[in-house]
GROMACS .gro file of C-alpha atoms in nm:
model
  494
    1UNK     CA    1   0.018  -0.011   0.025
    2UNK     CA    2   0.104   0.351  -0.068
    3UNK     CA    3   0.240   0.608   0.209
    4UNK     CA    4  -0.035   0.799   0.345
    5UNK     CA    5   0.167   0.990   0.601
    6UNK     CA    6   0.523   1.023   0.590
    7UNK     CA    7   0.768   1.173   0.869
    8UNK     CA    8   1.106   1.233   0.793
    9UNK     CA    9   1.368   1.294   1.038
   10UNK     CA   10   1.144   1.509   1.275
   11UNK     CA   11   1.281   1.645   1.578
   12UNK     CA   12   1.212   1.911   1.855
   13UNK     CA   13   1.364   2.000   2.214
   14UNK     CA   14   1.256   2.169   2.539
   15UNK     CA   15   1.499   2.454   2.656
   16UNK     CA   16   1.796   2.205   2.572
   17UNK     CA   17   1.605   1.853   2.624
   18UNK     CA   18   1.589   1.671   2.288
   19UNK     CA   19   1.222   1.528   2.315
   20UNK     CA   20   1.273   1.382   1.943
   21UNK     CA   21   1.527   1.359   1.792
   22UNK     CA   22   1.540   1.251   1.381
   23UNK     CA   23   1.244   0.995   1.425
   24UNK     CA   24   1.113   0.931   1.038
   25UNK     CA   25   0.858   0.573   0.968
   26UNK     CA   26   0.581   0.629   0.735
   27UNK     CA   27   0.208   0.504   0.785
   28UNK     CA   28  -0.009   0.324   0.495
   29UNK     CA   29  -0.344   0.403   0.379
   30UNK     CA   30  -0.612   0.166   0.486
   31UNK     CA   31  -0.394   0.056   0.796
   32UNK     CA   32  -0.414   0.019   1.165
   33UNK     CA   33  -0.064   0.176   1.308
   34UNK     CA   34   0.052   0.130   1.643
   35UNK     CA   35   0.276   0.354   1.845
   36UNK     CA   36   0.443   0.210   2.168
   37UNK     CA   37   0.719   0.389   2.392
   38UNK     CA   38   0.742   0.384   2.774
   39UNK     CA   39   0.683   0.721   2.901
   40UNK     CA   40   0.896   1.040   2.855
   41UNK     CA   41   0.977   0.887   2.499
   42UNK     CA   42   0.845   1.117   2.306
   43UNK     CA   43   0.503   1.036   2.206
   44UNK     CA   44   0.313   1.337   2.256
   45UNK     CA   45   0.564   1.571   2.139
   46UNK     CA   46   0.497   1.397   1.853
   47UNK     CA   47   0.145   1.332   1.820
   48UNK     CA   48   0.097   1.749   1.888
   49UNK     CA   49   0.371   1.781   1.594
   50UNK     CA   50   0.099   1.595   1.354
   51UNK     CA   51  -0.200   1.727   1.524
   52UNK     CA   52  -0.084   2.080   1.463
   53UNK     CA   53  -0.074   2.164   1.845
   54UNK     CA   54   0.359   2.182   1.818
   55UNK     CA   55   0.565   2.277   1.541
   56UNK     CA   56   0.878   2.032   1.443
   57UNK     CA   57   1.238   2.244   1.489
   58UNK     CA   58   1.377   2.032   1.189
   59UNK     CA   59   1.218   1.746   0.953
   60UNK     CA   60   0.954   1.709   0.668
   61UNK     CA   61   0.581   1.579   0.689
   62UNK     CA   62   0.434   1.440   0.378
   63UNK     CA   63   0.049   1.398   0.393
   64UNK     CA   64  -0.035   1.196   0.060
   65UNK     CA   65   0.250   1.330  -0.067
   66UNK     CA   66   0.207   1.650   0.035
   67UNK     CA   67   0.407   1.884   0.196
   68UNK     CA   68   0.187   1.889   0.550
   69UNK     CA   69   0.268   2.154   0.780
   70UNK     CA   70  -0.019   2.214   0.988
   71UNK     CA   71  -0.028   2.565   1.170
   72UNK     CA   72  -0.283   2.456   1.416
   73UNK     CA   73  -0.506   2.185   1.510
   74UNK     CA   74  -0.769   2.345   1.259
   75UNK     CA   75  -0.572   2.307   0.986
   76UNK     CA   76  -0.474   1.984   1.069
   77UNK     CA   77  -0.844   1.873   1.054
   78UNK     CA   78  -0.904   2.083   0.752
   79UNK     CA   79  -0.595   1.861   0.590
   80UNK     CA   80  -0.800   1.532   0.708
   81UNK     CA   81  -0.580   1.480   1.009
   82UNK     CA   82  -0.763   1.460   1.332
   83UNK     CA   83  -0.648   1.359   1.707
   84UNK     CA   84  -0.868   1.175   1.948
   85UNK     CA   85  -0.610   1.313   2.310
   86UNK     CA   86  -0.654   1.039   2.645
   87UNK     CA   87  -0.829   1.334   2.837
   88UNK     CA   88  -1.096   1.405   2.507
   89UNK     CA   89  -1.160   1.786   2.457
   90UNK     CA   90  -1.557   1.752   2.450
   91UNK     CA   91  -1.800   2.025   2.594
   92UNK     CA   92  -1.990   1.779   2.889
   93UNK     CA   93  -2.277   2.123   2.897
   94UNK     CA   94  -2.342   2.087   2.547
   95UNK     CA   95  -2.557   1.836   2.330
   96UNK     CA   96  -2.454   1.521   2.149
   97UNK     CA   97  -2.520   1.740   1.808
   98UNK     CA   98  -2.316   2.070   1.946
   99UNK     CA   99  -2.036   1.849   1.990
  100UNK     CA  100  -2.024   1.637   1.678
  101UNK     CA  101  -2.060   1.962   1.450
  102UNK     CA  102  -1.873   2.211   1.700
  103UNK     CA  103  -1.680   2.418   1.424
  104UNK     CA  104  -1.802   2.255   1.144
  105UNK     CA  105  -2.155   2.347   1.126
  106UNK     CA  106  -2.326   2.334   0.756
  107UNK     CA  107  -2.469   2.646   0.683
  108UNK     CA  108  -2.750   2.793   0.412
  109UNK     CA  109  -2.730   3.194   0.304
  110UNK     CA  110  -2.511   3.220   0.612
  111UNK     CA  111  -2.713   3.070   0.882
  112UNK     CA  112  -2.638   2.701   1.056
  113UNK     CA  113  -2.860   2.424   0.860
  114UNK     CA  114  -2.994   2.252   1.153
  115UNK     CA  115  -3.211   2.024   0.986
  116UNK     CA  116  -2.830   1.902   0.754
  117UNK     CA  117  -2.682   1.925   1.104
  118UNK     CA  118  -2.880   1.614   1.263
  119UNK     CA  119  -2.898   1.430   0.920
  120UNK     CA  120  -2.542   1.457   0.926
  121UNK     CA  121  -2.539   1.353   1.257
  122UNK     CA  122  -2.730   1.116   1.307
  123UNK     CA  123  -2.593   0.921   0.975
  124UNK     CA  124  -2.198   0.950   1.139
  125UNK     CA  125  -2.326   0.792   1.480
  126UNK     CA  126  -2.514   0.483   1.293
  127UNK     CA  127  -2.155   0.456   1.116
  128UNK     CA  128  -1.987   0.433   1.433
  129UNK     CA  129  -2.277   0.151   1.570
  130UNK     CA  130  -2.398   0.425   1.789
  131UNK     CA  131  -2.767   0.513   1.666
  132UNK     CA  132  -2.915   0.516   2.039
  133UNK     CA  133  -2.787   0.790   2.137
  134UNK     CA  134  -2.980   1.094   2.079
  135UNK     CA  135  -2.856   1.376   1.928
  136UNK     CA  136  -3.050   1.642   2.216
  137UNK     CA  137  -2.910   1.456   2.539
  138UNK     CA  138  -2.644   1.658   2.695
  139UNK     CA  139  -2.280   1.513   2.637
  140UNK     CA  140  -2.217   1.453   3.068
  141UNK     CA  141  -2.536   1.211   3.076
  142UNK     CA  142  -2.311   0.980   2.815
  143UNK     CA  143  -2.116   0.668   2.944
  144UNK     CA  144  -1.722   0.762   2.849
  145UNK     CA  145  -1.751   0.493   2.576
  146UNK     CA  146  -2.050   0.695   2.413
  147UNK     CA  147  -1.819   0.999   2.466
  148UNK     CA  148  -1.549   0.867   2.264
  149UNK     CA  149  -1.815   0.765   2.010
  150UNK     CA  150  -1.881   1.127   1.972
  151UNK     CA  151  -1.536   1.240   1.976
  152UNK     CA  152  -1.484   1.006   1.653
  153UNK     CA  153  -1.809   1.074   1.528
  154UNK     CA  154  -1.682   1.473   1.556
  155UNK     CA  155  -1.336   1.377   1.367
  156UNK     CA  156  -1.505   1.194   1.080
  157UNK     CA  157  -1.777   1.484   1.032
  158UNK     CA  158  -1.473   1.664   0.937
  159UNK     CA  159  -1.402   1.424   0.636
  160UNK     CA  160  -1.134   1.282   0.825
  161UNK     CA  161  -0.861   1.028   0.637
  162UNK     CA  162  -0.584   0.990   0.965
  163UNK     CA  163  -0.722   0.942   1.298
  164UNK     CA  164  -0.488   0.940   1.569
  165UNK     CA  165  -0.590   0.809   1.897
  166UNK     CA  166  -0.415   0.880   2.222
  167UNK     CA  167  -0.461   0.510   2.493
  168UNK     CA  168  -0.788   0.530   2.366
  169UNK     CA  169  -0.877   0.217   2.628
  170UNK     CA  170  -0.718   0.373   2.889
  171UNK     CA  171  -1.078   0.427   3.143
  172UNK     CA  172  -1.316   0.176   2.923
  173UNK     CA  173  -1.440  -0.148   3.052
  174UNK     CA  174  -1.446  -0.426   2.818
  175UNK     CA  175  -1.721  -0.370   2.681
  176UNK     CA  176  -1.688  -0.014   2.573
  177UNK     CA  177  -1.345  -0.156   2.444
  178UNK     CA  178  -1.480  -0.396   2.239
  179UNK     CA  179  -1.719  -0.201   2.113
  180UNK     CA  180  -1.440   0.054   2.007
  181UNK     CA  181  -1.250  -0.227   1.850
  182UNK     CA  182  -1.556  -0.293   1.614
  183UNK     CA  183  -1.553   0.047   1.534
  184UNK     CA  184  -1.178   0.081   1.443
  185UNK     CA  185  -1.212  -0.216   1.228
  186UNK     CA  186  -1.530  -0.069   1.039
  187UNK     CA  187  -1.343   0.270   0.998
  188UNK     CA  188  -1.009   0.083   0.847
  189UNK     CA  189  -1.267  -0.097   0.618
  190UNK     CA  190  -1.398   0.239   0.507
  191UNK     CA  191  -1.039   0.362   0.398
  192UNK     CA  192  -0.951   0.526   0.732
  193UNK     CA  193  -0.589   0.535   0.824
  194UNK     CA  194  -0.539   0.462   1.212
  195UNK     CA  195  -0.244   0.553   1.429
  196UNK     CA  196  -0.287   0.370   1.742
  197UNK     CA  197  -0.089   0.481   2.042
  198UNK     CA  198  -0.069   0.261   2.366
  199UNK     CA  199   0.119   0.040   2.600
  200UNK     CA  200  -0.112  -0.257   2.584
  201UNK     CA  201   0.080  -0.522   2.354
  202UNK     CA  202  -0.218  -0.720   2.381
  203UNK     CA  203  -0.463  -0.486   2.191
  204UNK     CA  204  -0.157  -0.413   1.958
  205UNK     CA  205  -0.128  -0.757   1.858
  206UNK     CA  206  -0.526  -0.789   1.865
  207UNK     CA  207  -0.594  -0.514   1.664
  208UNK     CA  208  -0.287  -0.373   1.504
  209UNK     CA  209  -0.073  -0.438   1.125
  210UNK     CA  210   0.189  -0.218   1.177
  211UNK     CA  211   0.404  -0.126   1.490
  212UNK     CA  212   0.674   0.121   1.574
  213UNK     CA  213   0.890   0.217   1.900
  214UNK     CA  214   1.012   0.494   1.987
  215UNK     CA  215   1.287   0.500   2.270
  216UNK     CA  216   1.452   0.820   2.417
  217UNK     CA  217   1.307   1.018   2.158
  218UNK     CA  218   1.402   0.805   1.849
  219UNK     CA  219   1.279   0.569   1.588
  220UNK     CA  220   1.366   0.256   1.721
  221UNK     CA  221   1.191   0.026   1.420
  222UNK     CA  222   0.886   0.014   1.250
  223UNK     CA  223   0.756  -0.376   1.174
  224UNK     CA  224   0.449  -0.579   1.051
  225UNK     CA  225   0.299  -0.719   1.377
  226UNK     CA  226   0.353  -1.095   1.162
  227UNK     CA  227   0.711  -1.007   1.206
  228UNK     CA  228   0.759  -0.951   1.591
  229UNK     CA  229   0.671  -1.105   1.948
  230UNK     CA  230   0.574  -0.915   2.255
  231UNK     CA  231   0.906  -1.011   2.409
  232UNK     CA  232   1.127  -0.812   2.118
  233UNK     CA  233   0.887  -0.524   2.149
  234UNK     CA  234   0.942  -0.479   2.536
  235UNK     CA  235   1.328  -0.506   2.438
  236UNK     CA  236   1.270  -0.268   2.161
  237UNK     CA  237   1.082  -0.020   2.410
  238UNK     CA  238   1.328  -0.052   2.724
  239UNK     CA  239   1.720  -0.043   2.513
  240UNK     CA  240   1.892   0.082   2.839
  241UNK     CA  241   1.945  -0.022   3.190
  242UNK     CA  242   1.934   0.271   3.447
  243UNK     CA  243   2.008   0.077   3.722
  244UNK     CA  244   2.348   0.130   3.800
  245UNK     CA  245   2.279   0.523   3.835
  246UNK     CA  246   2.008   0.476   4.133
  247UNK     CA  247   2.146   0.450   4.493
  248UNK     CA  248   2.151   0.134   4.649
  249UNK     CA  249   1.910  -0.048   4.802
  250UNK     CA  250   1.869  -0.065   5.207
  251UNK     CA  251   1.602  -0.294   5.438
  252UNK     CA  252   1.344  -0.224   5.550
  253UNK     CA  253   1.226  -0.216   5.905
  254UNK     CA  254   0.935  -0.452   6.024
  255UNK     CA  255   0.749  -0.140   6.172
  256UNK     CA  256   0.418  -0.126   5.919
  257UNK     CA  257   0.349   0.218   5.856
  258UNK     CA  258   0.053   0.182   5.613
  259UNK     CA  259  -0.233  -0.123   5.625
  260UNK     CA  260  -0.405  -0.133   5.355
  261UNK     CA  261  -0.745  -0.427   5.306
  262UNK     CA  262  -0.967  -0.496   5.047
  263UNK     CA  263  -1.003  -0.140   4.934
  264UNK     CA  264  -1.209  -0.068   4.611
  265UNK     CA  265  -1.345   0.225   4.469
  266UNK     CA  266  -1.597   0.192   4.178
  267UNK     CA  267  -1.441   0.121   3.853
  268UNK     CA  268  -1.096   0.263   3.954
  269UNK     CA  269  -0.912  -0.044   4.177
  270UNK     CA  270  -1.103  -0.302   4.376
  271UNK     CA  271  -0.984  -0.540   4.622
  272UNK     CA  272  -0.674  -0.377   4.715
  273UNK     CA  273  -0.436  -0.524   4.954
  274UNK     CA  274  -0.108  -0.446   5.110
  275UNK     CA  275   0.109  -0.320   5.393
  276UNK     CA  276   0.435  -0.017   5.365
  277UNK     CA  277   0.682  -0.051   5.641
  278UNK     CA  278   0.938   0.246   5.741
  279UNK     CA  279   1.241   0.342   5.578
  280UNK     CA  280   1.104   0.134   5.267
  281UNK     CA  281   1.003   0.206   4.917
  282UNK     CA  282   0.759   0.065   4.777
  283UNK     CA  283   0.626   0.113   4.411
  284UNK     CA  284   0.284   0.073   4.241
  285UNK     CA  285   0.363   0.053   3.900
  286UNK     CA  286   0.132  -0.001   3.590
  287UNK     CA  287  -0.009   0.124   3.268
  288UNK     CA  288  -0.232   0.486   3.216
  289UNK     CA  289  -0.596   0.357   3.327
  290UNK     CA  290  -0.493   0.084   3.565
  291UNK     CA  291  -0.590   0.279   3.920
  292UNK     CA  292  -0.290   0.345   3.992
  293UNK     CA  293  -0.319   0.731   4.044
  294UNK     CA  294  -0.659   0.733   4.196
  295UNK     CA  295  -0.533   0.445   4.458
  296UNK     CA  296  -0.264   0.745   4.540
  297UNK     CA  297  -0.541   0.951   4.574
  298UNK     CA  298  -0.758   0.745   4.804
  299UNK     CA  299  -0.461   0.667   5.045
  300UNK     CA  300  -0.446   1.031   5.114
  301UNK     CA  301  -0.811   1.094   5.176
  302UNK     CA  302  -0.856   1.301   4.803
  303UNK     CA  303  -1.048   0.988   4.671
  304UNK     CA  304  -1.382   0.850   4.723
  305UNK     CA  305  -1.379   0.479   4.934
  306UNK     CA  306  -1.655   0.255   4.887
  307UNK     CA  307  -1.527  -0.041   5.072
  308UNK     CA  308  -1.214  -0.193   5.268
  309UNK     CA  309  -0.974  -0.034   5.522
  310UNK     CA  310  -0.699   0.256   5.487
  311UNK     CA  311  -0.491   0.262   5.824
  312UNK     CA  312  -0.215   0.517   5.872
  313UNK     CA  313   0.019   0.451   6.173
  314UNK     CA  314  -0.256   0.255   6.307
  315UNK     CA  315  -0.502   0.556   6.300
  316UNK     CA  316  -0.873   0.403   6.254
  317UNK     CA  317  -1.069   0.716   6.165
  318UNK     CA  318  -1.179   0.819   5.838
  319UNK     CA  319  -0.926   0.921   5.648
  320UNK     CA  320  -0.892   1.279   5.477
  321UNK     CA  321  -0.653   1.510   5.331
  322UNK     CA  322  -0.591   1.702   5.686
  323UNK     CA  323  -0.610   1.341   5.872
  324UNK     CA  324  -0.356   1.212   5.667
  325UNK     CA  325  -0.110   1.538   5.715
  326UNK     CA  326  -0.195   1.549   6.066
  327UNK     CA  327  -0.073   1.230   6.081
  328UNK     CA  328   0.228   1.280   5.922
  329UNK     CA  329   0.124   1.167   5.551
  330UNK     CA  330   0.251   1.420   5.281
  331UNK     CA  331   0.160   1.359   4.901
  332UNK     CA  332   0.321   1.486   4.570
  333UNK     CA  333   0.039   1.486   4.339
  334UNK     CA  334   0.097   1.358   3.922
  335UNK     CA  335   0.014   1.761   3.834
  336UNK     CA  336   0.267   1.962   4.091
  337UNK     CA  337   0.131   2.256   3.900
  338UNK     CA  338  -0.230   2.239   3.873
  339UNK     CA  339  -0.279   2.045   4.259
  340UNK     CA  340   0.048   2.110   4.476
  341UNK     CA  341   0.203   2.468   4.406
  342UNK     CA  342   0.066   2.818   4.378
  343UNK     CA  343   0.247   2.968   4.117
  344UNK     CA  344   0.195   3.320   4.163
  345UNK     CA  345   0.267   3.304   4.538
  346UNK     CA  346   0.631   3.328   4.660
  347UNK     CA  347   0.874   2.992   4.667
  348UNK     CA  348   0.923   3.084   5.028
  349UNK     CA  349   0.546   3.042   5.091
  350UNK     CA  350   0.504   2.765   4.884
  351UNK     CA  351   0.734   2.588   5.107
  352UNK     CA  352   0.582   2.667   5.415
  353UNK     CA  353   0.229   2.641   5.376
  354UNK     CA  354   0.194   2.322   5.563
  355UNK     CA  355   0.363   2.469   5.855
  356UNK     CA  356   0.231   2.825   5.902
  357UNK     CA  357   0.062   2.803   6.248
  358UNK     CA  358   0.387   2.677   6.404
  359UNK     CA  359   0.571   3.016   6.277
  360UNK     CA  360   0.289   3.249   6.433
  361UNK     CA  361   0.356   3.524   6.659
  362UNK     CA  362   0.089   3.558   6.974
  363UNK     CA  363  -0.209   3.706   6.846
  364UNK     CA  364  -0.194   3.475   6.552
  365UNK     CA  365   0.048   3.712   6.353
  366UNK     CA  366   0.294   3.570   6.087
  367UNK     CA  367   0.702   3.567   6.239
  368UNK     CA  368   0.811   3.634   5.862
  369UNK     CA  369   1.179   3.615   5.981
  370UNK     CA  370   1.101   3.287   6.060
  371UNK     CA  371   0.907   3.164   5.745
  372UNK     CA  372   1.219   3.304   5.540
  373UNK     CA  373   1.463   3.104   5.773
  374UNK     CA  374   1.215   2.787   5.747
  375UNK     CA  375   1.236   2.816   5.414
  376UNK     CA  376   1.587   2.921   5.364
  377UNK     CA  377   1.664   2.537   5.540
  378UNK     CA  378   1.491   2.326   5.308
  379UNK     CA  379   1.556   2.526   4.991
  380UNK     CA  380   1.935   2.479   5.103
  381UNK     CA  381   1.918   2.137   5.214
  382UNK     CA  382   1.755   2.047   4.832
  383UNK     CA  383   1.949   2.326   4.653
  384UNK     CA  384   1.625   2.516   4.496
  385UNK     CA  385   1.799   2.728   4.239
  386UNK     CA  386   1.559   3.020   4.276
  387UNK     CA  387   1.605   3.363   4.179
  388UNK     CA  388   1.457   3.431   4.521
  389UNK     CA  389   1.277   3.320   4.759
  390UNK     CA  390   1.039   3.582   4.732
  391UNK     CA  391   0.989   3.491   4.303
  392UNK     CA  392   0.654   3.367   4.262
  393UNK     CA  393   0.666   2.937   4.187
  394UNK     CA  394   0.557   3.014   3.837
  395UNK     CA  395   0.899   3.112   3.755
  396UNK     CA  396   1.116   2.773   3.870
  397UNK     CA  397   1.166   2.518   3.630
  398UNK     CA  398   0.985   2.183   3.674
  399UNK     CA  399   1.283   1.995   3.836
  400UNK     CA  400   1.327   2.344   4.111
  401UNK     CA  401   0.913   2.290   4.169
  402UNK     CA  402   0.933   1.957   4.209
  403UNK     CA  403   1.161   1.976   4.511
  404UNK     CA  404   0.984   2.293   4.620
  405UNK     CA  405   0.701   2.067   4.643
  406UNK     CA  406   0.877   1.828   4.878
  407UNK     CA  407   1.028   2.080   5.015
  408UNK     CA  408   0.694   2.177   5.158
  409UNK     CA  409   0.664   1.828   5.337
  410UNK     CA  410   1.000   1.771   5.443
  411UNK     CA  411   0.919   2.110   5.636
  412UNK     CA  412   0.641   1.941   5.792
  413UNK     CA  413   0.834   1.656   5.920
  414UNK     CA  414   0.606   1.414   5.706
  415UNK     CA  415   0.695   1.051   5.808
  416UNK     CA  416   0.504   0.882   5.484
  417UNK     CA  417   0.552   1.019   5.118
  418UNK     CA  418   0.297   0.944   4.863
  419UNK     CA  419   0.468   1.016   4.541
  420UNK     CA  420   0.270   1.015   4.249
  421UNK     CA  421   0.535   1.044   3.891
  422UNK     CA  422   0.801   1.249   4.084
  423UNK     CA  423   1.032   1.319   3.853
  424UNK     CA  424   0.714   1.373   3.549
  425UNK     CA  425   0.897   1.632   3.296
  426UNK     CA  426   1.172   1.656   3.515
  427UNK     CA  427   1.501   1.670   3.284
  428UNK     CA  428   1.771   1.396   3.401
  429UNK     CA  429   2.022   1.582   3.627
  430UNK     CA  430   1.743   1.691   3.851
  431UNK     CA  431   1.583   1.322   3.895
  432UNK     CA  432   1.858   1.181   3.981
  433UNK     CA  433   1.910   1.449   4.256
  434UNK     CA  434   1.543   1.337   4.364
  435UNK     CA  435   1.618   0.986   4.336
  436UNK     CA  436   1.902   1.036   4.589
  437UNK     CA  437   1.668   1.226   4.824
  438UNK     CA  438   1.411   0.923   4.826
  439UNK     CA  439   1.685   0.685   4.905
  440UNK     CA  440   1.818   0.917   5.169
  441UNK     CA  441   1.476   0.964   5.325
  442UNK     CA  442   1.388   0.583   5.342
  443UNK     CA  443   1.782   0.543   5.507
  444UNK     CA  444   1.639   0.811   5.751
  445UNK     CA  445   1.318   0.583   5.832
  446UNK     CA  446   1.027   0.757   5.601
  447UNK     CA  447   0.815   0.535   5.425
  448UNK     CA  448   0.750   0.606   4.996
  449UNK     CA  449   0.523   0.511   4.840
  450UNK     CA  450   0.612   0.588   4.487
  451UNK     CA  451   0.345   0.538   4.224
  452UNK     CA  452   0.543   0.549   3.912
  453UNK     CA  453   0.505   0.424   3.532
  454UNK     CA  454   0.884   0.462   3.439
  455UNK     CA  455   1.003   0.137   3.481
  456UNK     CA  456   1.374   0.240   3.531
  457UNK     CA  457   1.291   0.459   3.795
  458UNK     CA  458   1.070   0.169   3.929
  459UNK     CA  459   1.343  -0.096   3.919
  460UNK     CA  460   1.621   0.150   4.048
  461UNK     CA  461   1.425   0.271   4.376
  462UNK     CA  462   1.190  -0.012   4.523
  463UNK     CA  463   1.257  -0.257   4.776
  464UNK     CA  464   0.899  -0.393   4.622
  465UNK     CA  465   0.722  -0.353   4.330
  466UNK     CA  466   0.331  -0.409   4.310
  467UNK     CA  467   0.171  -0.445   3.959
  468UNK     CA  468  -0.176  -0.321   3.861
  469UNK     CA  469  -0.385  -0.382   3.589
  470UNK     CA  470  -0.728  -0.293   3.541
  471UNK     CA  471  -0.799  -0.158   3.879
  472UNK     CA  472  -0.659  -0.488   4.047
  473UNK     CA  473  -0.277  -0.599   4.178
  474UNK     CA  474  -0.186  -0.850   3.966
  475UNK     CA  475   0.191  -0.865   4.043
  476UNK     CA  476   0.367  -0.843   4.361
  477UNK     CA  477   0.788  -0.839   4.281
  478UNK     CA  478   1.094  -0.801   4.503
  479UNK     CA  479   1.275  -0.514   4.359
  480UNK     CA  480   1.641  -0.651   4.330
  481UNK     CA  481   1.482  -0.913   4.142
  482UNK     CA  482   1.273  -0.788   3.926
  483UNK     CA  483   1.309  -0.789   3.598
  484UNK     CA  484   1.190  -0.511   3.332
  485UNK     CA  485   0.998  -0.769   3.103
  486UNK     CA  486   0.856  -0.913   3.450
  487UNK     CA  487   0.666  -0.577   3.519
  488UNK     CA  488   0.598  -0.483   3.155
  489UNK     CA  489   0.428  -0.841   3.113
  490UNK     CA  490   0.266  -0.800   3.413
  491UNK     CA  491   0.076  -0.432   3.282
  492UNK     CA  492  -0.002  -0.524   2.949
  493UNK     CA  493  -0.165  -0.876   3.056
  494UNK     CA  494   0.102  -1.074   2.792
   0.00000   0.00000   0.00000
């Protein structure tokens, strides 16, 4: 088959960090082409370049033999290339019809032709085997699978020739996954070309024709699925060992800091049980949608628990974030900028947020000199590089922002830390500073629950590894003896 989309030496860097380096491969017309890689290997950057959300620094894109240089996502859509991101870009309070036709409403004499819009919308839903979805229903009333079909329908209304889907099954149940696969098969039969981005090897071997592997921002290989194996793809994805660069492991104590007993929460996670000990780094890993992120939030009291029991330091009260903090538990969320930092507030205040009552003088006024000294101690201990502690946190680099979040909990004297993707979006040098800090904290007796998608990070830091898939713990592995392939097999179900 001819190549519909060609990438020739596509490169992109951010602040000196090379996200993509001369990536070249082709996608044939009418195929389902899978793209797989570890987190941080450049797939998000590549998707944004194809979708018109980012320009490439260098290289050439060809769409159907013609130069393709999208100025923005609307330009990409008009060119026949649509992207459905993991976080669906839909309007929850608007109707299904409004979401389907958004930005491409048919017009007549300068007015929206509502009858034509309804006819086109109904036709595309029937093509997607979703004729039961009411056009006038508010989007928020739909299931997640139905919302995804609405997103696909909007792309098809724009005469999409190439459809990019990023982790499309991450939050779907098994019935919704089957329905989606039927839709993808029908789209391929109609000649739509699909770029399917996923970690899930079992899905890829079931539905894809060709697979491309990226590693560290570079193209590793593109091959027909029939010419490779899951083990070979896992080896392609890993390709390197960072283990020797990590701090040495040490023995944890027998003191139980956290006890989780048969905890469940809706579709997020089910019947989860484990213990965390003082001085231990316990890693929980898995693919996007495995439930690991929601579990971390639940253990801090920020996600509802339907059944089961969580006990920190043997406390039996109902778990809430203030209760967890009072017990000595700190939580570093995945999205530090929106969930953990006050970006327009001084670095000093971000560090001392958890201890402001301690810094109050008589009558409740803040002792600013005490605050400055407390913030300075943490900034020096963690080597936070800031123009000034009075500067807003927004001006810091990603790595120094993350150090500031950690400093907040160290200032509070946290005895246990939940770290969710603690090195996401951080350059390599600062990553290993944070790794050393995690190891130091564990040696001092702090219990660390590390929630991470980065396999080398998990293997390099953890004494034990719990692997989640589909909301359940499917494997427990000893950190020093675990292999990356073992984790990926458990996480993907292969």
